[in-house]
Amino acid sequence: MARIVMDDLHKVYPGGVKAVTGISLDIADGEMIVLVGPSGCGKSTLLRMVAGLETITGGTLSIGDRVVNTLEPADRDIAMVFQNYALYPHMTVYNNLAYGLRNQGVAKPEIERRVQEAAAMLQIGDYLQRKPRALSGGQRQRVAMGRALVREPSAFLFDEPLSNLDAKLRVQMRVEIRQLQKRLGTTSLYVTHDQLEALTLADRLVVLNAGRIEQVGTPMELYQRP
Ligand code: ADP
Ligand code: ADP
């Protein structure tokens, strides 16, 4: 678990687009923050800055007690779940989960333990020998989450992870993500354009507009005002 602190973050893309303009936010250990706002407001840019996939052009970003501005993604102790799953098509589910850990040099019994634990939590234990193409959309999304889980990171970053699923599955999965995140207590930053998803998941909602924070608050605070 880790606190994440954004202090006056800026992102100017090459060419001059100001995508993020002075964002400051203190995310508590174990908190689930959901970023919402209109298309182009800077949600995914901000998430990718935390992930280390976009350079930070101003301000300071800390994860845990470290300033991570210039750290590579692999050195930030975070794991990201993408909308398009990003699974390896030629590998079994087991190996999709194990691959990153093998690259990190994690010992085989420890890999085994983490894969089995994640598979049990996500109810994919029966599919470990299948290839992704033999799975349903929901099962693939579980594998994608499993790949983040096995890293046992300090923080999860979710980039619209449910937007490729049908409506029924989205409802089911958002409840499960909420339960899993609370059970693990892993600090999370979640991007969605689905308002119900945001309300279900968020400890606090952050509404962005044109690269700035427009509102921050619990779902109650933002939506139950007279
Ligand atoms: P959101 O995720 O809220 O839709 P983005 O973070 O994708 O918003 O985009 C924020 C702004 O940055 C938009 O104006 C977008 O066009 C611009 N932008 C995003 N990615 C790039 C890029 N690689 N180069 C230049 N401009 C970009
Ligand atoms: P390697 O040593 O070549 O990396 P492994 O012995 O880890 O291979 O795995 C070989 C195959 O067995 C893979 O297809 C993997 O999916 C599967 N596998 C390994 N351990 C388990 C396990 N505990 N449960 C299910 N499948 C496993």
CSV table of N, CA and C in Angstrom, one decimal, residues 12-102:
chain,number,residue,atom,x,y,z
A,12,VAL,N,2.6,19.2,-20.8
A,12,VAL,CA,2.5,19.8,-22.1
A,12,VAL,C,3.1,18.8,-23.1
A,13,TYR,N,2.3,18.4,-24.1
A,13,TYR,CA,2.7,17.5,-25.1
A,13,TYR,C,3.6,18.3,-26.1
A,14,PRO,N,4.6,17.5,-26.7
A,14,PRO,CA,5.3,18.2,-27.8
A,14,PRO,C,4.4,18.7,-28.8
A,15,GLY,N,4.5,19.9,-29.3
A,15,GLY,CA,3.5,20.5,-30.1
A,15,GLY,C,2.7,21.6,-29.4
A,16,GLY,N,2.7,21.4,-28.0
A,16,GLY,CA,2.1,22.5,-27.2
A,16,GLY,C,0.8,22.3,-26.6
A,17,VAL,N,0.1,21.1,-26.8
A,17,VAL,CA,-1.1,20.8,-26.1
A,17,VAL,C,-0.9,20.7,-24.6
A,18,LYS,N,-1.7,21.6,-23.9
A,18,LYS,CA,-1.6,21.5,-22.4
A,18,LYS,C,-2.7,20.5,-21.9
A,19,ALA,N,-2.3,19.3,-21.6
A,19,ALA,CA,-3.2,18.3,-21.3
A,19,ALA,C,-3.5,18.3,-19.8
A,20,VAL,N,-2.5,18.6,-18.9
A,20,VAL,CA,-2.7,18.6,-17.5
A,20,VAL,C,-2.1,19.9,-17.0
A,21,THR,N,-2.9,20.7,-16.2
A,21,THR,CA,-2.5,22.1,-15.9
A,21,THR,C,-2.6,22.3,-14.4
A,22,GLY,N,-1.6,21.9,-13.6
A,22,GLY,CA,-1.6,22.2,-12.2
A,22,GLY,C,-2.5,21.3,-11.3
A,23,ILE,N,-2.3,20.0,-11.4
A,23,ILE,CA,-3.1,19.1,-10.6
A,23,ILE,C,-2.4,18.7,-9.3
A,24,SER,N,-3.1,19.0,-8.2
A,24,SER,CA,-2.6,18.6,-6.9
A,24,SER,C,-3.6,17.7,-6.2
A,25,LEU,N,-3.2,16.6,-5.7
A,25,LEU,CA,-4.1,15.6,-5.1
A,25,LEU,C,-3.3,14.7,-4.2
A,26,ASP,N,-3.9,14.5,-3.0
A,26,ASP,CA,-3.3,13.6,-2.0
A,26,ASP,C,-4.1,12.4,-1.8
A,27,ILE,N,-3.6,11.3,-2.3
A,27,ILE,CA,-4.4,10.0,-2.3
A,27,ILE,C,-3.9,9.2,-1.1
A,28,ALA,N,-4.8,8.8,-0.2
A,28,ALA,CA,-4.4,8.1,1.0
A,28,ALA,C,-4.1,6.6,0.7
A,29,ASP,N,-3.3,6.0,1.6
A,29,ASP,CA,-3.1,4.6,1.6
A,29,ASP,C,-4.4,3.8,1.5
A,30,GLY,N,-4.5,3.0,0.5
A,30,GLY,CA,-5.7,2.1,0.4
A,30,GLY,C,-6.9,2.8,-0.2
A,31,GLU,N,-6.8,4.0,-0.6
A,31,GLU,CA,-8.0,4.8,-1.2
A,31,GLU,C,-8.2,4.4,-2.6
A,32,MET,N,-9.5,4.4,-3.1
A,32,MET,CA,-9.8,4.3,-4.5
A,32,MET,C,-10.3,5.6,-5.0
A,33,ILE,N,-9.5,6.2,-5.9
A,33,ILE,CA,-9.9,7.5,-6.5
A,33,ILE,C,-10.4,7.2,-8.0
A,34,VAL,N,-11.5,7.7,-8.3
A,34,VAL,CA,-12.0,7.6,-9.7
A,34,VAL,C,-11.9,8.9,-10.4
A,35,LEU,N,-11.3,8.9,-11.6
A,35,LEU,CA,-11.1,10.1,-12.4
A,35,LEU,C,-12.2,10.1,-13.4
A,36,VAL,N,-13.0,11.2,-13.4
A,36,VAL,CA,-14.1,11.4,-14.5
A,36,VAL,C,-14.0,12.7,-15.1
A,37,GLY,N,-14.7,12.9,-16.2
A,37,GLY,CA,-14.7,14.2,-16.9
A,37,GLY,C,-14.8,13.9,-18.4
A,38,PRO,N,-15.2,15.0,-19.1
A,38,PRO,CA,-15.4,14.8,-20.6
A,38,PRO,C,-14.2,14.3,-21.3
A,39,SER,N,-14.4,13.8,-22.5
A,39,SER,CA,-13.3,13.3,-23.4
A,39,SER,C,-12.4,14.4,-23.6
A,40,GLY,N,-11.1,14.1,-23.5
A,40,GLY,CA,-10.0,15.1,-23.7
A,40,GLY,C,-9.7,16.0,-22.5
A,41,CYS,N,-10.3,15.7,-21.4
A,41,CYS,CA,-10.0,16.5,-20.2
A,41,CYS,C,-8.7,16.2,-19.5
A,42,GLY,N,-8.0,15.1,-19.9
A,42,GLY,CA,-6.7,14.8,-19.4
A,42,GLY,C,-6.7,13.6,-18.5
A,43,LYS,N,-7.8,12.8,-18.4
A,43,LYS,CA,-7.8,11.6,-17.5
A,43,LYS,C,-6.7,10.6,-17.8
A,44,SER,N,-6.6,10.2,-19.1
A,44,SER,CA,-5.7,9.2,-19.4
A,44,SER,C,-4.2,9.7,-19.4
A,45,THR,N,-4.1,11.0,-19.7
A,45,THR,CA,-2.7,11.6,-19.6
A,45,THR,C,-2.3,11.5,-18.1
A,46,LEU,N,-3.1,11.9,-17.2
A,46,LEU,CA,-2.7,11.9,-15.8
A,46,LEU,C,-2.4,10.5,-15.3
A,47,LEU,N,-3.2,9.5,-15.7
A,47,LEU,CA,-3.0,8.1,-15.3
A,47,LEU,C,-1.7,7.6,-15.9
A,48,ARG,N,-1.4,8.0,-17.1
A,48,ARG,CA,-0.2,7.5,-17.8
A,48,ARG,C,1.1,8.2,-17.2
A,49,MET,N,0.9,9.4,-16.6
A,49,MET,CA,2.0,10.1,-15.9
A,49,MET,C,2.3,9.3,-14.7
A,50,VAL,N,1.3,8.9,-13.9
A,50,VAL,CA,1.5,8.1,-12.7
A,50,VAL,C,2.2,6.8,-13.1
A,51,ALA,N,1.8,6.2,-14.2
A,51,ALA,CA,2.3,4.9,-14.6
A,51,ALA,C,3.8,5.0,-15.1
A,52,GLY,N,4.1,6.2,-15.5
A,52,GLY,CA,5.5,6.4,-16.0
A,52,GLY,C,5.5,6.3,-17.6
A,53,LEU,N,4.3,6.3,-18.2
A,53,LEU,CA,4.2,6.1,-19.6
A,53,LEU,C,4.2,7.4,-20.4
A,54,GLU,N,4.0,8.5,-19.6
A,54,GLU,CA,4.2,9.9,-20.2
A,54,GLU,C,5.1,10.6,-19.3
A,55,THR,N,6.0,11.4,-19.9
A,55,THR,CA,6.9,12.2,-19.0
A,55,THR,C,6.1,13.3,-18.3
A,56,ILE,N,6.6,13.7,-17.2
A,56,ILE,CA,6.0,14.8,-16.4
A,56,ILE,C,6.7,16.1,-16.8
A,57,THR,N,6.0,17.1,-17.2
A,57,THR,CA,6.7,18.4,-17.6
A,57,THR,C,6.7,19.4,-16.5
A,58,GLY,N,6.0,19.2,-15.4
A,58,GLY,CA,6.1,20.1,-14.3
A,58,GLY,C,5.5,19.5,-13.1
A,59,GLY,N,6.0,19.9,-11.9
A,59,GLY,CA,5.4,19.4,-10.6
A,59,GLY,C,6.1,18.2,-10.1
A,60,THR,N,5.6,17.6,-9.0
A,60,THR,CA,6.2,16.5,-8.4
A,60,THR,C,5.2,15.4,-8.1
A,61,LEU,N,5.6,14.2,-8.4
A,61,LEU,CA,4.7,13.0,-8.1
A,61,LEU,C,5.5,12.0,-7.2
A,62,SER,N,4.8,11.7,-6.1
A,62,SER,CA,5.4,10.8,-5.1
A,62,SER,C,4.5,9.5,-5.0
A,63,ILE,N,5.1,8.4,-4.9
A,63,ILE,CA,4.4,7.1,-4.6
A,63,ILE,C,5.1,6.5,-3.4
A,64,GLY,N,4.4,6.3,-2.3
A,64,GLY,CA,5.0,5.9,-1.1
A,64,GLY,C,5.8,7.1,-0.6
A,65,ASP,N,7.0,6.9,-0.2
A,65,ASP,CA,7.8,8.1,0.3
A,65,ASP,C,8.9,8.5,-0.8
A,66,ARG,N,8.7,8.1,-2.0
A,66,ARG,CA,9.7,8.4,-3.1
A,66,ARG,C,9.1,9.3,-4.1
A,67,VAL,N,9.9,10.3,-4.5
A,67,VAL,CA,9.5,11.1,-5.7
A,67,VAL,C,9.9,10.2,-6.9
A,68,VAL,N,8.9,10.0,-7.8
A,68,VAL,CA,9.1,9.0,-8.9
A,68,VAL,C,9.1,9.7,-10.3
A,69,ASN,N,9.2,11.0,-10.3
A,69,ASN,CA,9.1,11.7,-11.6
A,69,ASN,C,9.9,11.1,-12.8
A,70,THR,N,11.1,10.7,-12.5
A,70,THR,CA,11.9,10.2,-13.6
A,70,THR,C,12.1,8.7,-13.5
A,71,LEU,N,11.4,8.0,-12.6
A,71,LEU,CA,11.6,6.5,-12.6
A,71,LEU,C,10.9,5.8,-13.7
A,72,GLU,N,11.5,4.8,-14.2
A,72,GLU,CA,10.9,3.9,-15.2
A,72,GLU,C,9.6,3.3,-14.7
A,73,PRO,N,8.7,2.9,-15.6
A,73,PRO,CA,7.5,2.3,-15.1
A,73,PRO,C,7.7,1.0,-14.2
A,74,ALA,N,8.7,0.2,-14.6
A,74,ALA,CA,9.0,-1.0,-13.8
A,74,ALA,C,9.5,-0.7,-12.4
A,75,ASP,N,10.0,0.5,-12.2
A,75,ASP,CA,10.6,0.8,-10.9
A,75,ASP,C,9.6,1.5,-10.0
A,76,ARG,N,8.4,1.7,-10.4
A,76,ARG,CA,7.4,2.5,-9.6
A,76,ARG,C,6.6,1.7,-8.7
A,77,ASP,N,6.7,0.4,-8.7
A,77,ASP,CA,5.9,-0.5,-7.8
A,77,ASP,C,4.4,-0.3,-8.0
A,78,ILE,N,4.0,-0.1,-9.3
A,78,ILE,CA,2.5,0.0,-9.6
A,78,ILE,C,2.2,-1.0,-10.7
A,79,ALA,N,0.9,-1.3,-10.9
A,79,ALA,CA,0.5,-2.2,-11.9
A,79,ALA,C,-0.7,-1.6,-12.6
A,80,MET,N,-0.8,-1.7,-13.9
A,80,MET,CA,-1.9,-1.1,-14.7
A,80,MET,C,-2.7,-2.1,-15.3
A,81,VAL,N,-4.0,-1.9,-15.3
A,81,VAL,CA,-5.0,-2.7,-16.0
A,81,VAL,C,-5.6,-2.0,-17.2
A,82,PHE,N,-5.4,-2.5,-18.4
A,82,PHE,CA,-5.8,-1.8,-19.6
A,82,PHE,C,-7.2,-2.3,-20.1
A,83,GLN,N,-7.8,-1.4,-20.9
A,83,GLN,CA,-9.1,-1.7,-21.5
A,83,GLN,C,-9.0,-2.8,-22.5
A,84,ASN,N,-7.9,-2.9,-23.3
A,84,ASN,CA,-7.8,-3.9,-24.3
A,84,ASN,C,-7.1,-5.2,-23.8
A,85,TYR,N,-7.1,-5.4,-22.5
A,85,TYR,CA,-6.5,-6.6,-21.9
A,85,TYR,C,-5.0,-6.7,-22.0
A,86,ALA,N,-4.5,-6.5,-23.3
A,86,ALA,CA,-3.1,-6.7,-23.5
A,86,ALA,C,-2.5,-8.0,-23.0
A,87,LEU,N,-3.2,-9.1,-23.3
A,87,LEU,CA,-2.7,-10.4,-23.0
A,87,LEU,C,-1.8,-10.9,-24.1
A,88,TYR,N,-0.9,-11.9,-23.7
A,88,TYR,CA,-0.1,-12.5,-24.8
A,88,TYR,C,-0.9,-13.7,-25.4
A,89,PRO,N,-1.3,-13.6,-26.7
A,89,PRO,CA,-2.2,-14.6,-27.3
A,89,PRO,C,-1.6,-16.0,-27.3
A,90,HIS,N,-0.3,-16.1,-27.5
A,90,HIS,CA,0.3,-17.4,-27.6
A,90,HIS,C,0.6,-18.1,-26.3
A,91,MET,N,0.4,-17.5,-25.2
A,91,MET,CA,0.7,-18.1,-23.9
A,91,MET,C,-0.6,-18.5,-23.2
A,92,THR,N,-0.4,-19.6,-22.4
A,92,THR,CA,-1.6,-20.0,-21.5
A,92,THR,C,-1.9,-18.9,-20.5
A,93,VAL,N,-3.0,-19.0,-19.9
A,93,VAL,CA,-3.4,-18.1,-18.8
A,93,VAL,C,-2.3,-18.1,-17.7
A,94,TYR,N,-1.9,-19.3,-17.3
A,94,TYR,CA,-0.9,-19.5,-16.3
A,94,TYR,C,0.3,-18.6,-16.7
A,95,ASN,N,0.8,-18.8,-17.9
A,95,ASN,CA,2.0,-18.1,-18.3
A,95,ASN,C,1.8,-16.6,-18.5
A,96,ASN,N,0.6,-16.2,-18.9
A,96,ASN,CA,0.3,-14.8,-18.9
A,96,ASN,C,0.5,-14.2,-17.5
A,97,LEU,N,0.1,-14.9,-16.5
A,97,LEU,CA,0.2,-14.4,-15.1
A,97,LEU,C,1.6,-14.5,-14.6
A,98,ALA,N,2.3,-15.5,-15.0
A,98,ALA,CA,3.7,-15.8,-14.5
A,98,ALA,C,4.8,-15.0,-15.2
A,99,TYR,N,4.5,-14.6,-16.5
A,99,TYR,CA,5.5,-14.1,-17.3
A,99,TYR,C,6.3,-12.9,-16.7
A,100,GLY,N,5.6,-11.9,-16.2
A,100,GLY,CA,6.3,-10.7,-15.7
A,100,GLY,C,7.1,-11.1,-14.4
A,101,LEU,N,6.6,-12.0,-13.6
A,101,LEU,CA,7.3,-12.4,-12.4
A,101,LEU,C,8.6,-13.2,-12.8
A,102,ARG,N,8.5,-14.0,-13.8
A,102,ARG,CA,9.7,-14.7,-14.2
A,102,ARG,C,10.8,-13.7,-14.7
